[in-house]
PDB file of C-alpha atoms in Angstrom:
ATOM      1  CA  UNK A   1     -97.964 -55.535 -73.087  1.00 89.00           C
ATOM      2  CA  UNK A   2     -99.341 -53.531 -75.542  1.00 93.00           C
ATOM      3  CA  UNK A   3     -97.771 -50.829 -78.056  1.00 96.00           C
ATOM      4  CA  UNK A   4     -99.287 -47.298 -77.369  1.00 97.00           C
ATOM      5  CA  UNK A   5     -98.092 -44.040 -79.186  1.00 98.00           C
ATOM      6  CA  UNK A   6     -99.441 -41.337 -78.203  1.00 98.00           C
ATOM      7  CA  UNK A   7     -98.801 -38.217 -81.506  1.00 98.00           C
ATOM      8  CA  UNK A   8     -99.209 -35.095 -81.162  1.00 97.00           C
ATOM      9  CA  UNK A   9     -97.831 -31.466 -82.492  1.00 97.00           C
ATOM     10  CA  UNK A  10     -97.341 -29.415 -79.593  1.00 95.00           C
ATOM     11  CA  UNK A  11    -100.418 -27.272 -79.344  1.00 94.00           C
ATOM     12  CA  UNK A  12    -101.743 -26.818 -76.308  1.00 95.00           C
ATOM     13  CA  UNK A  13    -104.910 -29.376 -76.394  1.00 96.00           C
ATOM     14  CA  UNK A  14    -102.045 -31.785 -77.002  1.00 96.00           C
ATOM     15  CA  UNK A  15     -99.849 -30.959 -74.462  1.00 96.00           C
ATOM     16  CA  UNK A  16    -102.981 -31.297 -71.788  1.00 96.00           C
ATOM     17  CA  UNK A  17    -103.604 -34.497 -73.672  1.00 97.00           C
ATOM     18  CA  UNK A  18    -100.043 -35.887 -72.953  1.00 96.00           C
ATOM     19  CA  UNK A  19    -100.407 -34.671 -68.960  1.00 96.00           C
ATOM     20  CA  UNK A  20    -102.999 -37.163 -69.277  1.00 95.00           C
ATOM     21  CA  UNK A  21    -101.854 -39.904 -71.062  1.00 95.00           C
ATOM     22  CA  UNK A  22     -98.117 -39.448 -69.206  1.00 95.00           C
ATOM     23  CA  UNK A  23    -100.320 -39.503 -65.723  1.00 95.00           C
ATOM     24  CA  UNK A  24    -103.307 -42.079 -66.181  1.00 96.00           C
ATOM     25  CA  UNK A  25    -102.227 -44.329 -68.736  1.00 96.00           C
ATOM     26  CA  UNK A  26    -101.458 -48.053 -67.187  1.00 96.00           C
ATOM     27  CA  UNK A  27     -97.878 -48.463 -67.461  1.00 93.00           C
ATOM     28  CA  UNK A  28     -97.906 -52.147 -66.916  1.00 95.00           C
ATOM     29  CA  UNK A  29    -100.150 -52.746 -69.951  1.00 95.00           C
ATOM     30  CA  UNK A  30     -98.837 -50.004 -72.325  1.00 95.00           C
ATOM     31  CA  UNK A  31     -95.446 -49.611 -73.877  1.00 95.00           C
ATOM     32  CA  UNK A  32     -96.278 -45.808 -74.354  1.00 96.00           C
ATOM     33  CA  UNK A  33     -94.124 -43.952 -77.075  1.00 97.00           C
ATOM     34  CA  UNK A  34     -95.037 -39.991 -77.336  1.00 97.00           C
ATOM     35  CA  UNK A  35     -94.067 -38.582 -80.649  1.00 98.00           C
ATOM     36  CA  UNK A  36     -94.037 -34.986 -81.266  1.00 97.00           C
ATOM     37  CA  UNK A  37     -93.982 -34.404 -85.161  1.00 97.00           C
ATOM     38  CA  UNK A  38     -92.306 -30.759 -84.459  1.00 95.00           C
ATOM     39  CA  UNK A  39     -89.449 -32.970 -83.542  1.00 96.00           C
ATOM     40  CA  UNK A  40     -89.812 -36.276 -85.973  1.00 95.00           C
ATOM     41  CA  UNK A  41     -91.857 -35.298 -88.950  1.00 95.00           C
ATOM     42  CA  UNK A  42     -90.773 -38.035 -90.276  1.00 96.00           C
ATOM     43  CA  UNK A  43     -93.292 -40.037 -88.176  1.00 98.00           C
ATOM     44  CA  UNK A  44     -96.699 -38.273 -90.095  1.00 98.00           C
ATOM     45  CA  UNK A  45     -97.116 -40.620 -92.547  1.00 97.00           C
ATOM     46  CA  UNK A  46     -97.527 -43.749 -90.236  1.00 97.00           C
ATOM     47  CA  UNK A  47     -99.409 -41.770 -88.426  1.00 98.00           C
ATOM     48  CA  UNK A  48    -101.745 -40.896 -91.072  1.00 98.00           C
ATOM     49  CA  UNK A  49    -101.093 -44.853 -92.761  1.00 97.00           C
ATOM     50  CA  UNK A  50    -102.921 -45.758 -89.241  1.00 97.00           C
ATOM     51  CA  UNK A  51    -105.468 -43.547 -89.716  1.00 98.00           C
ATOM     52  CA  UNK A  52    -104.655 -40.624 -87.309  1.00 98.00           C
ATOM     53  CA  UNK A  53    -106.902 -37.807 -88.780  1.00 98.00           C
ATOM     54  CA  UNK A  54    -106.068 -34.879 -86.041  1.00 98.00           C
ATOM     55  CA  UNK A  55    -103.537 -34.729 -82.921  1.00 98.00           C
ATOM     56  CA  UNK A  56    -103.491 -34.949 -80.391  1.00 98.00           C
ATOM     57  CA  UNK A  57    -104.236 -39.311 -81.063  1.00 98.00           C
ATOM     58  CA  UNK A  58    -103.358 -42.420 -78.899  1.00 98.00           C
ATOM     59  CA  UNK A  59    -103.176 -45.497 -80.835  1.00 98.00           C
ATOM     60  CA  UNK A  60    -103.167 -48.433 -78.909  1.00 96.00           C
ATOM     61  CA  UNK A  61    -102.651 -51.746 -81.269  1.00 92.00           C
ATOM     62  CA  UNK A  62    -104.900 -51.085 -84.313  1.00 93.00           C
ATOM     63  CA  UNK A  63    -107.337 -48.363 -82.620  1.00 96.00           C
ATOM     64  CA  UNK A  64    -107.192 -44.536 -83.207  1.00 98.00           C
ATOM     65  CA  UNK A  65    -108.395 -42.636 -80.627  1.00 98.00           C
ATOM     66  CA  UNK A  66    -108.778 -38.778 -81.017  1.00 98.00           C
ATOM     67  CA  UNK A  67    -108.662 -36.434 -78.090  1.00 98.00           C
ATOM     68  CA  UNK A  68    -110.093 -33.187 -78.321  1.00 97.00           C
ATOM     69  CA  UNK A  69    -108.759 -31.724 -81.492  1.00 97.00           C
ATOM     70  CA  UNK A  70    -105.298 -29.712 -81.277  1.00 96.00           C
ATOM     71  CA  UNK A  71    -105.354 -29.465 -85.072  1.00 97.00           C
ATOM     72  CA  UNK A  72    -105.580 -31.589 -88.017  1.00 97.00           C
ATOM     73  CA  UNK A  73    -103.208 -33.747 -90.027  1.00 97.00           C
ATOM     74  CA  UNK A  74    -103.062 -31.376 -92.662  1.00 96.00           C
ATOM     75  CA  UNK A  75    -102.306 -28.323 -90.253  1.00 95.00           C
ATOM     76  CA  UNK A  76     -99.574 -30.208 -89.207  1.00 96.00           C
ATOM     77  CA  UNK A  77     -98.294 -30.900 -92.547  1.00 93.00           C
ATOM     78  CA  UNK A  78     -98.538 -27.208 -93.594  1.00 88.00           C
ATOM     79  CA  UNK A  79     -97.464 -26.047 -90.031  1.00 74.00           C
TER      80      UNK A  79
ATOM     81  CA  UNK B   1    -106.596 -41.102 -56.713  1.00 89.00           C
ATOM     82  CA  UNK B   2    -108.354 -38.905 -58.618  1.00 93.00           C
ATOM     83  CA  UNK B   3    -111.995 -39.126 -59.283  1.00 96.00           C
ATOM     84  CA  UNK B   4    -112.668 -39.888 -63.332  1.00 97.00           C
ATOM     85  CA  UNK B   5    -115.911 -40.641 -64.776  1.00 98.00           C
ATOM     86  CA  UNK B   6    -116.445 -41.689 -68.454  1.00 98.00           C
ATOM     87  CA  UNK B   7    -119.593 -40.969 -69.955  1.00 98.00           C
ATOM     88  CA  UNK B   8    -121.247 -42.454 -72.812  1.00 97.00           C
ATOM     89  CA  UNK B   9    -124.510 -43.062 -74.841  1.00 97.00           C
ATOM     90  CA  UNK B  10    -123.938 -46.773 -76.341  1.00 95.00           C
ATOM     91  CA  UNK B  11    -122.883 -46.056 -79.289  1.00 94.00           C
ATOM     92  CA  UNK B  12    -120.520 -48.164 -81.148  1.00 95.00           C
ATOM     93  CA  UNK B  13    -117.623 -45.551 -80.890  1.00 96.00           C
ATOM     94  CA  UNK B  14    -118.524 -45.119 -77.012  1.00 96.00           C
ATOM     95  CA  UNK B  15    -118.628 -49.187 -76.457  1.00 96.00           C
ATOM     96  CA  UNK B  16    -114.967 -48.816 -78.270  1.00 96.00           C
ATOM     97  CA  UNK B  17    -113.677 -46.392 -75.534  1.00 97.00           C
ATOM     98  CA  UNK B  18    -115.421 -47.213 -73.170  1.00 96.00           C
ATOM     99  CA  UNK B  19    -113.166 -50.992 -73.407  1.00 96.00           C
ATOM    100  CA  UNK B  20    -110.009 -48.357 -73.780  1.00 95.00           C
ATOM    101  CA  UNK B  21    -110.504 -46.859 -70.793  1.00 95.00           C
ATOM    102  CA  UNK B  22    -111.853 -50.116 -69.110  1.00 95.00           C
ATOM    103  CA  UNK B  23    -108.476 -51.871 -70.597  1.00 95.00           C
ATOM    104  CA  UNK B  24    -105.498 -48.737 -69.889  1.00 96.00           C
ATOM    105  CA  UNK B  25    -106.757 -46.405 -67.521  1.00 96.00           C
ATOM    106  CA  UNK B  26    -104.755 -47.003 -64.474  1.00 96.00           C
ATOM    107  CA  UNK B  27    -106.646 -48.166 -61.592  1.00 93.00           C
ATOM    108  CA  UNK B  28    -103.952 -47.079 -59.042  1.00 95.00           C
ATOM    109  CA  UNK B  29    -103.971 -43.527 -59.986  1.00 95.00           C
ATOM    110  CA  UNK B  30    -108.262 -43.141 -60.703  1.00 95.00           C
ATOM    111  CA  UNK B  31    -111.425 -44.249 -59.472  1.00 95.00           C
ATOM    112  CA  UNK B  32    -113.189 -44.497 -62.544  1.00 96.00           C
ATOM    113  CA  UNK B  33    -116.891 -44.375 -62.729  1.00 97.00           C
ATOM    114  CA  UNK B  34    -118.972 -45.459 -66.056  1.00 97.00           C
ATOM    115  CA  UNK B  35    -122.053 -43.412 -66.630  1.00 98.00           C
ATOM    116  CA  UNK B  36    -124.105 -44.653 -69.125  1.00 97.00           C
ATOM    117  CA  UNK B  37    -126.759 -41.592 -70.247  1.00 97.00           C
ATOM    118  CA  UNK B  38    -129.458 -44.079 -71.354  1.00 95.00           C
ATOM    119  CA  UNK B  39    -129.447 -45.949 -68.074  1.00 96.00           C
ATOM    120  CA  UNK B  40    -128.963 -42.674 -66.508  1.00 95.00           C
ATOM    121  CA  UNK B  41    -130.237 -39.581 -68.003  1.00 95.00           C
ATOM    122  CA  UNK B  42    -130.059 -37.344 -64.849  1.00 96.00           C
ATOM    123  CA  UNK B  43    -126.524 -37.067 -65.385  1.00 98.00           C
ATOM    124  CA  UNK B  44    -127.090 -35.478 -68.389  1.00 97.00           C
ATOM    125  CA  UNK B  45    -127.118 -31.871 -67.034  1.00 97.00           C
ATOM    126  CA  UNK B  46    -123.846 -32.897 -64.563  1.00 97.00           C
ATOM    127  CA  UNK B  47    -122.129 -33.854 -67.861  1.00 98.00           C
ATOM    128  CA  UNK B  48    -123.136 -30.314 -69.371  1.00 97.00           C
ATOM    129  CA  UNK B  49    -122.084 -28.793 -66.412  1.00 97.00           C
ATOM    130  CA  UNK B  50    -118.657 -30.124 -66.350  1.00 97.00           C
ATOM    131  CA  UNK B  51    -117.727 -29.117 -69.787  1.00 98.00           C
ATOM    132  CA  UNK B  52    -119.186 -32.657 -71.882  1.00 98.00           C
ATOM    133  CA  UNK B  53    -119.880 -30.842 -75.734  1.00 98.00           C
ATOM    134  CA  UNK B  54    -119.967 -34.838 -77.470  1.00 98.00           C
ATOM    135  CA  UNK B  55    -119.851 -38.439 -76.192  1.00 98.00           C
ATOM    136  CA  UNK B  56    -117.649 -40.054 -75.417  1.00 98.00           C
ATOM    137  CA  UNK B  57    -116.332 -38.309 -73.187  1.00 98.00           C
ATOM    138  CA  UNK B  58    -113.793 -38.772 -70.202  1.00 98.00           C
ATOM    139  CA  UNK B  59    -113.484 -35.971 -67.702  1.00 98.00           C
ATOM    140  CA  UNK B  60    -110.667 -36.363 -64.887  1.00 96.00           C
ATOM    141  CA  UNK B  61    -111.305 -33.723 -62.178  1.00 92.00           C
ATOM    142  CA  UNK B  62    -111.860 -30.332 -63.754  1.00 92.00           C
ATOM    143  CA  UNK B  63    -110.122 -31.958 -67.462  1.00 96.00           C
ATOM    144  CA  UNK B  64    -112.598 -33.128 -70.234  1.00 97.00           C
ATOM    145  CA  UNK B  65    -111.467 -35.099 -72.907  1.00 98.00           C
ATOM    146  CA  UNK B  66    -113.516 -35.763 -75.668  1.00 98.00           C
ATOM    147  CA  UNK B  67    -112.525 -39.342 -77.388  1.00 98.00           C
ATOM    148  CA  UNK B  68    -113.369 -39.720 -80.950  1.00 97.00           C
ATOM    149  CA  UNK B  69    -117.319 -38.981 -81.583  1.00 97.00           C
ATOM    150  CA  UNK B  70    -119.742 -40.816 -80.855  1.00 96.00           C
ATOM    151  CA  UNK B  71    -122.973 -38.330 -80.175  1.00 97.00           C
ATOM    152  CA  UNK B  72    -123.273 -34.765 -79.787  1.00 97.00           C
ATOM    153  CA  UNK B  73    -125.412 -33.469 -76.478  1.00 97.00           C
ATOM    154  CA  UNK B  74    -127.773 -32.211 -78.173  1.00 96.00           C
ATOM    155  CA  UNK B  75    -128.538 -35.788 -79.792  1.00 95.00           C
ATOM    156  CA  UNK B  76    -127.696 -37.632 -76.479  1.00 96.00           C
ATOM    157  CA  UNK B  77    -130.395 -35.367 -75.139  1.00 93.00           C
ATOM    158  CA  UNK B  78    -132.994 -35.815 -78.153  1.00 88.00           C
ATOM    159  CA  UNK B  79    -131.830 -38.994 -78.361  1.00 73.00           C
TER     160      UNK B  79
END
């Protein structure tokens, strides 16, 4: 099984973006985590250290993949 | 199960979610169709229709989610 986190910052492109992920993802191949960085800012650096440029992002393993664009990293730092 | 088709142009960031979606999209939950736009181009206009702006893209019913960037339209179309 592999490790999937799923970031995002609340906006509303994200929160579509979770329905998604929460609805389609395969739950016996993913161990998804969703963090919200409104609620763990402490998690935006490994985000960005796995190169997360904009949220919402699902990282499965090594690979980034951005959906849509809610906002970028450094919104969410300044937000 | 919902209808989901994943479109795409070949492109190196399209081959990369295309194996994503191939890999974690649950099968139980979507009937997942691959549309490839240079094996196909007369989906082109369906993608436009729907809501496709870049490739790759994966659009679940009326949803369209944009992964990453591969290609805009325009270039898929000029392409």
């Amino acid at each position: 099984m592999k490790k999937a986190v799923f970031y995002h910052a609340g906006c509303p492109v994200c929160m579509d973006a979770e329905q998604m992920m929460l609805g389609y993802l395969d739950k016996s191949k993913t161990d998804l985590e969703i963090v919200h960085f409104g609620e763990d800012a402490s998690r935006i650096s490994e985000a960005e250290s796995v190169g997360v440029k904009s949220v919402p992002a699902l990282v499965i393993g090594e690979d980034v993949y951005h959906i849509n664009f809610g906002a970028s990293m450094e919104d969410v730092k300044n937000g």
